[in-house]
Amino acid sequence: MNIQHNQLLRFTTAGSVDDGKSTLIGRLLYDSKSIFEDQIAAVENTSKQKGIEGVDLALFTDGLKDEREQGITIDVAYRYFTTPKRKFIIADTPGHVEYTRNMVTGASTANAAIILIDARNGVIEQTKRHAYIASLLQIPHILVCVNKMDLVDYSEERFNEIVNQFEEFASKLYIKDVRYIPISALNGDNVVNRSEEMTWYKDSPLLNALETLHISSDINKIDSRLAIQTVIRPQREGFIDYRGYAGRLQSGILRVGDDVAVLPSGFTTKVKSINAGEKDVEEAFAPMSVSLTLEDDIDISRGDMIVRKNNQPETSQEFDVMLCWLNRESARPRTKYTIMHTSNEKKAMIKDVVYKMDINTFERDKDDKSLNMNDIARVKIRTTHRLMVDAYRKNRNTGSIILVDDATKETVAAGMII
């Protein structure tokens, strides 16, 4: 398989307390030689002071715990590392009570999620919660790492039991690609290097799986959606008549000569030219930022969308959303919020709570209409102006929204359009 060098992969890690998440990230960074020597020396010294032989890998990621203990808010910590094949961004989402909120924040742009399971405990309630959120956010690839295999004598039988447990409940979820890897983060088995203790496991270790995940197809290439950020009119020599519509292609491909429609007005025209930076290009594809010129003069402003004439999103003022409430203050009925969708900012309100989801049992509560922090609910949203929306399952970019409280300017909710 041809991997594009230094293609960027974002992944998130999920596990309950003491599943070994910090040790796993530390092991990935340490064994892939992604840590500076002075950091290694500092951690070796601290490990010695604690009376630990060798290196306490968790210390590579626990630096941020000090900030948390001092009350400095870190909801999601991002770490970066590179191997010859890929660049990686890890969204490390801590917090137990606030876990749902943090995972929704950290995982919304992820290509993959690592779900850690302690080999001694198997699939627990937290595991189900992590998998449910991963499926809700449509994370394309799930890597289930069964950790602490050294504590169950590297038993293939125990590993298979856990795989069966996970598959049994994951079959109810919408997850496309799941892989299972038996590891010992502490000893380094199957993290970067193959395990000599588990010769029965024939697939690749975790880092190799991350390096070879096929992520090019994760982007929707079918539905062309250019969300307009701004109109460019340089008013300088050589560009007197230039009127470019600049924005980011949320999905799909646009080519010079394509028949396009401008929404919400519905006017149709053709693409005259495409500029990417200083260059003219014949085609643009997501997630490029480009400026288009069109054959006809049409009134276009920020928040409008250029799409293919024969492939259009739904234009609506009312739609259903799976909403995760992120704020400590509960939702207030009939309150107006600012809704942010692609480059659009409009006013909106939550018209009705259809049901609340119990993440632990997957049951729907139709009677409870309150929205508190970490709640996930299906709601009806009404906006003051029409938005151009796709279902989140079909298009993660044009199917996602956030709600902002006008008084505090805080992001209070994130939602996936149904």
CSV table of C-alpha atoms in Angstrom, one decimal:
chain,number,residue,atom,x,y,z
A,1,MET,CA,0.0,0.0,0.0
A,2,ASN,CA,1.4,3.4,-0.9
A,3,ILE,CA,1.5,5.6,2.2
A,4,GLN,CA,2.0,9.3,1.5
A,5,HIS,CA,5.1,10.4,3.4
A,6,ASN,CA,4.3,12.5,6.4
A,7,GLN,CA,0.6,12.3,5.9
A,8,LEU,CA,-1.0,13.5,9.2
A,9,LEU,CA,-2.9,11.1,11.4
A,10,ARG,CA,-4.8,12.4,14.4
A,11,PHE,CA,-5.8,9.9,17.0
A,12,THR,CA,-7.3,10.0,20.4
A,13,THR,CA,-6.8,7.7,23.4
A,14,ALA,CA,-9.5,6.4,25.7
A,15,GLY,CA,-9.3,4.3,28.8
A,16,SER,CA,-10.5,4.2,32.3
A,17,VAL,CA,-8.3,4.9,35.4
A,18,ASP,CA,-5.1,2.8,35.6
A,19,ASP,CA,-5.6,1.2,32.2
A,20,GLY,CA,-2.1,2.3,31.4
A,21,LYS,CA,-2.9,5.2,29.0
A,22,SER,CA,0.0,7.4,30.1
A,23,THR,CA,2.4,4.4,30.0
A,24,LEU,CA,1.2,3.5,26.5
A,25,ILE,CA,1.7,7.0,25.1
A,26,GLY,CA,5.1,7.2,26.9
A,27,ARG,CA,6.1,3.8,25.3
A,28,LEU,CA,5.0,5.0,21.8
A,29,LEU,CA,7.1,8.2,22.1
A,30,TYR,CA,10.1,6.5,23.8
A,31,ASP,CA,10.3,3.4,21.5
A,32,SER,CA,9.7,5.4,18.3
A,33,LYS,CA,12.6,7.7,19.4
A,34,SER,CA,10.3,10.8,19.4
A,35,ILE,CA,11.6,12.3,22.6
A,36,PHE,CA,14.5,14.7,23.0
A,37,GLU,CA,17.5,13.4,25.0
A,38,ASP,CA,17.2,16.0,27.7
A,39,GLN,CA,13.6,14.9,28.3
A,40,ILE,CA,14.7,11.3,28.6
A,41,ALA,CA,17.5,12.3,31.0
A,42,ALA,CA,15.1,14.2,33.2
A,43,VAL,CA,12.6,11.3,33.3
A,44,GLU,CA,15.4,8.9,34.1
A,45,ASN,CA,16.5,11.0,37.0
A,46,THR,CA,12.9,11.3,38.4
A,47,SER,CA,12.4,7.6,38.0
A,48,LYS,CA,15.6,6.9,40.0
A,49,GLN,CA,14.4,9.3,42.7
A,50,LYS,CA,11.2,7.3,42.9
A,51,GLY,CA,13.2,4.1,43.2
A,52,ILE,CA,12.0,2.7,39.9
A,53,GLU,CA,14.4,0.6,37.8
A,54,GLY,CA,14.7,1.9,34.2
A,55,VAL,CA,12.3,4.6,33.0
A,56,ASP,CA,8.8,5.4,34.3
A,57,LEU,CA,7.2,5.9,30.9
A,58,ALA,CA,4.1,7.6,32.4
A,59,LEU,CA,6.2,10.6,33.3
A,60,PHE,CA,6.5,11.5,29.6
A,61,THR,CA,2.8,12.4,29.6
A,62,ASP,CA,2.3,13.3,33.3
A,63,GLY,CA,4.0,16.6,33.0
A,64,LEU,CA,0.5,18.2,32.5
A,65,LYS,CA,-0.9,16.6,35.6
A,66,ASP,CA,1.0,19.2,37.7
A,67,GLU,CA,-0.9,21.9,35.8
A,68,ARG,CA,-4.2,20.2,36.4
A,69,GLU,CA,-3.4,19.8,40.1
A,70,GLN,CA,-2.7,23.5,40.3
A,71,GLY,CA,-6.1,24.2,38.9
A,72,ILE,CA,-4.9,25.2,35.4
A,73,THR,CA,-7.5,23.9,33.1
A,74,ILE,CA,-6.3,21.5,30.5
A,75,ASP,CA,-9.3,19.7,28.9
A,76,VAL,CA,-7.5,18.1,26.1
A,77,ALA,CA,-3.7,17.8,25.8
A,78,TYR,CA,-2.3,17.5,22.4
A,79,ARG,CA,1.1,15.8,21.8
A,80,TYR,CA,3.0,15.6,18.5
A,81,PHE,CA,5.4,13.0,17.2
A,82,THR,CA,6.8,11.9,13.8
A,83,THR,CA,8.1,8.7,12.3
A,84,PRO,CA,9.6,8.4,8.8
A,85,LYS,CA,6.2,7.4,7.5
A,86,ARG,CA,3.8,9.8,9.2
A,87,LYS,CA,3.2,12.7,11.5
A,88,PHE,CA,0.9,12.1,14.5
A,89,ILE,CA,-1.2,14.3,16.8
A,90,ILE,CA,-2.4,12.5,19.9
A,91,ALA,CA,-5.5,14.1,21.6
A,92,ASP,CA,-5.1,12.9,25.2
A,93,THR,CA,-8.5,13.4,26.9
A,94,PRO,CA,-8.3,13.1,30.7
A,95,GLY,CA,-11.1,13.5,33.2
A,96,HIS,CA,-13.6,11.0,34.5
A,97,VAL,CA,-16.7,12.9,35.3
A,98,GLU,CA,-16.0,15.2,32.4
A,99,TYR,CA,-14.9,12.4,30.1
A,100,THR,CA,-17.7,12.6,27.7
A,101,ARG,CA,-17.2,16.3,27.1
A,102,ASN,CA,-13.4,16.0,26.7
A,103,MET,CA,-13.6,13.0,24.4
A,104,VAL,CA,-16.2,14.8,22.1
A,105,THR,CA,-13.8,17.8,22.0
A,106,GLY,CA,-10.6,15.8,21.4
A,107,ALA,CA,-12.0,13.1,19.1
A,108,SER,CA,-14.1,15.3,16.8
A,109,THR,CA,-11.3,15.6,14.2
A,110,ALA,CA,-9.6,12.2,14.9
A,111,ASN,CA,-9.0,9.6,12.2
A,112,ALA,CA,-8.6,6.9,14.8
A,113,ALA,CA,-9.3,6.1,18.4
A,114,ILE,CA,-7.3,3.8,20.7
A,115,ILE,CA,-9.5,2.2,23.2
A,116,LEU,CA,-7.6,0.6,26.1
A,117,ILE,CA,-8.9,-2.4,28.0
A,118,ASP,CA,-7.2,-3.9,31.0
A,119,ALA,CA,-6.7,-7.6,30.2
A,120,ARG,CA,-7.7,-8.6,33.8
A,121,ASN,CA,-11.0,-6.6,33.8
A,122,GLY,CA,-12.1,-7.1,30.2
A,123,VAL,CA,-14.9,-4.9,28.8
A,124,ILE,CA,-16.3,-2.6,31.5
A,125,GLU,CA,-18.9,0.2,31.5
A,126,GLN,CA,-16.3,2.8,30.6
A,127,THR,CA,-15.2,0.8,27.6
A,128,LYS,CA,-18.8,0.8,26.3
A,129,ARG,CA,-19.0,4.5,26.9
A,130,HIS,CA,-15.8,5.2,24.9
A,131,ALA,CA,-16.9,3.0,22.1
A,132,TYR,CA,-20.3,4.6,21.9
A,133,ILE,CA,-18.8,8.1,21.7
A,134,ALA,CA,-16.3,6.9,19.1
A,135,SER,CA,-19.2,5.6,17.0
A,136,LEU,CA,-21.3,8.7,17.6
A,137,LEU,CA,-18.4,10.8,16.3
A,138,GLN,CA,-18.0,8.5,13.4
A,139,ILE,CA,-14.3,8.0,14.1
A,140,PRO,CA,-13.3,5.8,11.0
A,141,HIS,CA,-10.8,3.5,12.7
A,142,ILE,CA,-10.9,2.0,16.2
A,143,LEU,CA,-7.8,0.2,17.6
A,144,VAL,CA,-8.8,-1.9,20.7
A,145,CYS,CA,-5.6,-2.4,22.7
A,146,VAL,CA,-5.9,-5.1,25.3
A,147,ASN,CA,-3.2,-3.9,27.8
A,148,LYS,CA,-1.4,-5.6,30.7
A,149,MET,CA,-1.2,-8.9,28.8
A,150,ASP,CA,1.8,-9.7,31.0
A,151,LEU,CA,-0.5,-9.9,34.0
A,152,VAL,CA,-2.6,-12.7,32.4
A,153,ASP,CA,0.5,-14.7,31.3
A,154,TYR,CA,0.1,-13.4,27.7
A,155,SER,CA,-2.9,-15.7,27.3
A,156,GLU,CA,-4.3,-16.0,23.8
A,157,GLU,CA,-7.5,-17.4,25.3
A,158,ARG,CA,-8.0,-14.4,27.5
A,159,PHE,CA,-7.4,-12.0,24.5
A,160,ASN,CA,-10.0,-13.8,22.4
A,161,GLU,CA,-12.5,-13.7,25.3
A,162,ILE,CA,-12.1,-9.9,25.4
A,163,VAL,CA,-12.4,-9.6,21.6
A,164,ASN,CA,-15.7,-11.5,21.7
A,165,GLN,CA,-17.0,-9.3,24.6
A,166,PHE,CA,-16.2,-6.2,22.6
A,167,GLU,CA,-17.7,-7.5,19.4
A,168,GLU,CA,-20.9,-8.5,21.1
A,169,PHE,CA,-21.9,-5.0,22.1
A,170,ALA,CA,-20.0,-3.1,19.3
A,171,SER,CA,-22.3,-4.9,16.8
A,172,LYS,CA,-25.1,-2.5,17.9
A,173,LEU,CA,-22.9,0.5,17.1
A,174,TYR,CA,-21.9,2.1,13.8
A,175,ILE,CA,-18.2,1.4,13.6
A,176,LYS,CA,-16.5,0.7,10.3
A,177,ASP,CA,-13.0,-0.6,11.0
A,178,VAL,CA,-12.0,-2.3,14.3
A,179,ARG,CA,-8.7,-3.9,15.0
A,180,TYR,CA,-7.6,-5.7,18.2
A,181,ILE,CA,-4.0,-5.7,19.4
A,182,PRO,CA,-2.7,-7.5,22.6
A,183,ILE,CA,-0.1,-5.3,24.3
A,184,SER,CA,1.9,-4.7,27.4
A,185,ALA,CA,2.7,-1.0,27.4
A,186,LEU,CA,4.9,-1.5,30.5
A,187,ASN,CA,7.2,-4.1,28.8
A,188,GLY,CA,6.8,-2.8,25.2
A,189,ASP,CA,5.1,-5.9,23.8
A,190,ASN,CA,3.4,-5.1,20.4
A,191,VAL,CA,3.5,-1.3,20.9
A,192,VAL,CA,6.4,-0.4,18.6
A,193,ASN,CA,8.2,-3.8,18.5
A,194,ARG,CA,6.7,-7.3,18.1
A,195,SER,CA,6.2,-9.3,21.2
A,196,GLU,CA,8.4,-12.4,21.7
A,197,GLU,CA,5.9,-13.5,24.4
A,198,MET,CA,2.9,-13.5,22.1
A,199,THR,CA,4.0,-15.3,18.9
A,200,TRP,CA,0.4,-16.4,18.5
A,201,TYR,CA,-0.5,-12.8,17.5
A,202,LYS,CA,0.3,-12.5,13.7
A,203,ASP,CA,-0.9,-8.9,12.9
A,204,SER,CA,1.2,-5.7,13.2
A,205,PRO,CA,2.1,-3.9,16.4
A,206,LEU,CA,0.3,-0.7,17.3
A,207,LEU,CA,2.7,1.8,15.8
A,208,ASN,CA,2.8,-0.1,12.5
A,209,ALA,CA,-1.0,-0.2,12.5
A,210,LEU,CA,-1.1,3.6,13.0
A,211,GLU,CA,1.5,4.1,10.3
A,212,THR,CA,-0.4,2.0,7.7
A,213,LEU,CA,-4.1,2.9,8.4
A,214,HIS,CA,-5.6,3.9,5.1
A,215,ILE,CA,-7.0,7.4,5.9
A,216,SER,CA,-7.2,8.9,2.4
A,217,SER,CA,-10.6,7.5,1.9
A,218,ASP,CA,-11.9,8.9,5.2
A,219,ILE,CA,-12.5,12.3,3.5
A,220,ASN,CA,-15.8,12.5,1.6
A,221,LYS,CA,-14.7,13.0,-2.0
A,222,ILE,CA,-18.2,12.9,-3.5
A,223,ASP,CA,-20.1,15.8,-2.1
A,224,SER,CA,-18.5,19.1,-3.2
A,225,ARG,CA,-19.0,21.8,-0.5
A,226,LEU,CA,-17.1,25.1,-0.5
A,227,ALA,CA,-18.0,27.1,2.5
A,228,ILE,CA,-17.3,30.8,1.7
A,229,GLN,CA,-15.2,32.7,4.3
A,230,THR,CA,-14.7,35.9,2.5
A,231,VAL,CA,-14.9,37.7,-0.9
A,232,ILE,CA,-11.6,38.9,-2.3
A,233,ARG,CA,-11.5,42.1,-4.3
A,234,PRO,CA,-7.8,43.3,-4.5
A,235,GLN,CA,-8.5,46.6,-6.3
A,236,ARG,CA,-5.0,46.8,-7.6
A,237,GLU,CA,-3.4,46.9,-11.0
A,238,GLY,CA,-4.0,43.6,-12.9
A,239,PHE,CA,-6.8,42.6,-10.6
A,240,ILE,CA,-9.3,45.4,-11.1
A,241,ASP,CA,-12.1,43.1,-12.1
A,242,TYR,CA,-11.0,40.2,-9.9
A,243,ARG,CA,-13.7,38.9,-7.6
A,244,GLY,CA,-12.7,35.7,-5.8
A,245,TYR,CA,-14.8,33.7,-3.4
A,246,ALA,CA,-12.4,32.2,-0.8
A,247,GLY,CA,-13.0,29.4,1.6
A,248,ARG,CA,-12.3,25.9,2.6
A,249,LEU,CA,-13.5,22.8,0.6
A,250,GLN,CA,-15.3,20.9,3.4
A,251,SER,CA,-15.5,17.8,1.1
A,252,GLY,CA,-15.5,16.7,-2.5
A,253,ILE,CA,-13.7,18.1,-5.6
A,254,LEU,CA,-14.3,21.1,-7.7
A,255,ARG,CA,-12.8,21.6,-11.2
A,256,VAL,CA,-12.6,24.6,-13.6
A,257,GLY,CA,-15.7,24.4,-15.9
A,258,ASP,CA,-17.9,22.6,-13.3
A,259,ASP,CA,-21.6,23.6,-13.2
A,260,VAL,CA,-22.2,24.9,-9.6
A,261,ALA,CA,-25.0,26.3,-7.5
A,262,VAL,CA,-24.6,29.0,-4.9
A,263,LEU,CA,-26.7,28.4,-1.7
A,264,PRO,CA,-28.9,29.5,-0.2
A,265,SER,CA,-29.9,31.7,-3.2
A,266,GLY,CA,-29.9,28.7,-5.6
A,267,PHE,CA,-28.3,30.7,-8.5
A,268,THR,CA,-26.3,28.5,-10.9
A,269,THR,CA,-23.1,29.3,-12.8
A,270,LYS,CA,-19.8,27.7,-13.9
A,271,VAL,CA,-16.3,27.7,-12.2
A,272,LYS,CA,-14.1,30.1,-14.2
A,273,SER,CA,-10.8,29.7,-12.3
A,274,ILE,CA,-9.4,28.2,-9.1
A,275,ASN,CA,-6.5,29.8,-7.1
A,276,ALA,CA,-4.6,28.0,-4.5
A,277,GLY,CA,-2.3,30.5,-2.9
A,278,GLU,CA,-0.3,32.2,-5.7
A,279,LYS,CA,-1.0,29.4,-8.3
A,280,ASP,CA,-3.9,28.8,-10.7
A,281,VAL,CA,-5.0,25.1,-10.5
A,282,GLU,CA,-7.4,23.1,-12.6
A,283,GLU,CA,-9.0,21.3,-9.6
A,284,ALA,CA,-9.3,21.6,-5.8
A,285,PHE,CA,-10.1,18.9,-3.3
A,286,ALA,CA,-10.9,18.8,0.4
A,287,PRO,CA,-9.5,20.0,2.7
A,288,MET,CA,-7.8,22.7,0.5
A,289,SER,CA,-8.4,26.4,1.1
A,290,VAL,CA,-8.9,28.1,-2.3
A,291,SER,CA,-10.4,31.1,-4.1
A,292,LEU,CA,-12.8,30.6,-7.0
A,293,THR,CA,-13.9,33.0,-9.7
A,294,LEU,CA,-17.3,32.3,-11.4
A,295,GLU,CA,-18.6,33.0,-14.9
A,296,ASP,CA,-21.4,35.2,-13.6
A,297,ASP,CA,-21.7,38.0,-11.1
A,298,ILE,CA,-23.7,36.6,-8.2
A,299,ASP,CA,-24.2,38.2,-4.8
A,300,ILE,CA,-22.2,35.9,-2.5
A,301,SER,CA,-21.1,36.6,1.1
A,302,ARG,CA,-19.6,34.8,4.0
A,303,GLY,CA,-21.6,31.7,5.1
A,304,ASP,CA,-22.9,31.0,1.6
A,305,MET,CA,-21.9,27.7,0.0
A,306,ILE,CA,-20.8,26.7,-3.5
A,307,VAL,CA,-21.8,23.2,-4.4
A,308,ARG,CA,-22.2,21.1,-7.6
A,309,LYS,CA,-25.5,21.8,-9.3
A,310,ASN,CA,-26.6,18.2,-9.3
A,311,ASN,CA,-25.4,17.3,-5.8
A,312,GLN,CA,-26.7,19.7,-3.1
A,313,PRO,CA,-27.0,19.6,0.7
A,314,GLU,CA,-30.3,20.1,2.4
A,315,THR,CA,-31.2,23.8,3.0
A,316,SER,CA,-33.2,24.0,6.2
A,317,GLN,CA,-34.0,26.1,9.3
A,318,GLU,CA,-35.0,23.1,11.4
A,319,PHE,CA,-33.2,19.8,11.9
A,320,ASP,CA,-32.5,17.1,14.4
A,321,VAL,CA,-29.1,16.9,16.1
A,322,MET,CA,-27.3,14.4,18.5
A,323,LEU,CA,-26.1,17.0,20.9
A,324,CYS,CA,-23.5,16.7,23.6
A,325,TRP,CA,-23.9,19.3,26.3
A,326,LEU,CA,-20.4,20.6,27.3
A,327,ASN,CA,-21.2,23.3,29.8
A,328,ARG,CA,-21.4,23.2,33.6
A,329,GLU,CA,-24.5,25.4,33.4
A,330,SER,CA,-27.6,23.4,32.2
A,331,ALA,CA,-29.4,24.4,29.0
A,332,ARG,CA,-32.1,27.0,29.5
A,333,PRO,CA,-35.4,26.4,27.6
A,334,ARG,CA,-36.1,28.7,24.6
A,335,THR,CA,-32.7,30.5,25.0
A,336,LYS,CA,-31.1,31.9,21.8
A,337,TYR,CA,-27.6,30.7,21.1
A,338,THR,CA,-25.2,31.4,18.3
A,339,ILE,CA,-25.0,28.3,16.1
A,340,MET,CA,-21.7,27.9,14.2
A,341,HIS,CA,-21.8,25.7,11.1
A,342,THR,CA,-18.9,25.7,8.6
A,343,SER,CA,-18.3,29.5,8.0
A,344,ASN,CA,-21.8,30.4,9.1
A,345,GLU,CA,-22.9,32.1,12.3
A,346,LYS,CA,-26.6,32.4,13.0
A,347,LYS,CA,-29.0,32.5,15.9
A,348,ALA,CA,-30.7,29.3,17.0
A,349,MET,CA,-32.6,27.7,19.8
A,350,ILE,CA,-33.2,24.2,21.1
A,351,LYS,CA,-36.9,23.7,20.3
A,352,ASP,CA,-37.3,20.3,21.9
A,353,VAL,CA,-35.4,17.5,23.6
A,354,VAL,CA,-36.6,14.3,21.8
A,355,TYR,CA,-34.8,11.9,24.1
A,356,LYS,CA,-31.7,11.6,26.2
A,357,MET,CA,-29.3,8.7,25.7
A,358,ASP,CA,-28.1,6.7,28.7
A,359,ILE,CA,-24.5,5.9,27.5
A,360,ASN,CA,-24.2,3.0,29.9
A,361,THR,CA,-27.3,1.1,28.9
A,362,PHE,CA,-28.0,2.6,25.4
A,363,GLU,CA,-31.5,3.3,26.5
A,364,ARG,CA,-33.5,6.4,25.5
A,365,ASP,CA,-35.3,8.5,28.1
A,366,LYS,CA,-38.1,10.5,26.4
A,367,ASP,CA,-39.4,12.1,29.6
A,368,ASP,CA,-36.3,13.9,30.9
A,369,LYS,CA,-36.1,17.2,29.0
A,370,SER,CA,-33.1,18.7,30.9
A,371,LEU,CA,-29.6,19.1,29.4
A,372,ASN,CA,-26.7,19.0,31.8
A,373,MET,CA,-23.0,18.6,31.4
A,374,ASN,CA,-22.0,15.4,29.6
A,375,ASP,CA,-25.5,14.6,28.5
A,376,ILE,CA,-26.0,13.3,25.0
A,377,ALA,CA,-29.5,13.9,23.6
A,378,ARG,CA,-31.4,14.0,20.3
A,379,VAL,CA,-32.8,17.5,20.0
A,380,LYS,CA,-34.7,19.7,17.5
A,381,ILE,CA,-32.9,22.9,16.6
A,382,ARG,CA,-34.5,25.9,14.9
A,383,THR,CA,-32.3,28.6,13.3
A,384,THR,CA,-33.2,32.2,12.3
A,385,HIS,CA,-31.8,31.6,8.8
A,386,ARG,CA,-31.4,28.6,6.5
A,387,LEU,CA,-28.3,26.5,6.8
A,388,MET,CA,-26.8,24.1,4.2
A,389,VAL,CA,-26.5,20.8,6.0
A,390,ASP,CA,-25.7,17.2,5.4
A,391,ALA,CA,-26.1,14.3,7.8
A,392,TYR,CA,-23.0,13.9,10.0
A,393,ARG,CA,-22.8,10.2,9.0
A,394,LYS,CA,-22.4,11.2,5.4
A,395,ASN,CA,-20.2,14.3,5.9
A,396,ARG,CA,-18.4,15.1,9.2
A,397,ASN,CA,-17.7,18.7,8.3
A,398,THR,CA,-21.1,19.9,7.0
A,399,GLY,CA,-22.9,17.7,9.5
A,400,SER,CA,-21.4,19.2,12.7
A,401,ILE,CA,-22.4,22.3,14.6
A,402,ILE,CA,-21.5,24.0,17.9
A,403,LEU,CA,-23.6,26.3,20.1
A,404,VAL,CA,-22.1,29.3,21.8
A,405,ASP,CA,-23.7,31.2,24.7
A,406,ASP,CA,-24.0,34.9,23.6
A,407,ALA,CA,-23.6,36.2,27.2
A,408,THR,CA,-20.5,34.3,28.2
A,409,LYS,CA,-19.1,33.5,24.7
A,410,GLU,CA,-18.5,29.9,25.9
A,411,THR,CA,-19.0,26.9,23.7
A,412,VAL,CA,-21.9,25.1,25.4
A,413,ALA,CA,-22.7,22.2,23.1
A,414,ALA,CA,-21.4,20.3,20.1
A,415,GLY,CA,-23.7,18.4,17.8
A,416,MET,CA,-23.9,15.9,14.9
A,417,ILE,CA,-26.8,16.5,12.4
A,418,ILE,CA,-29.0,13.5,11.9
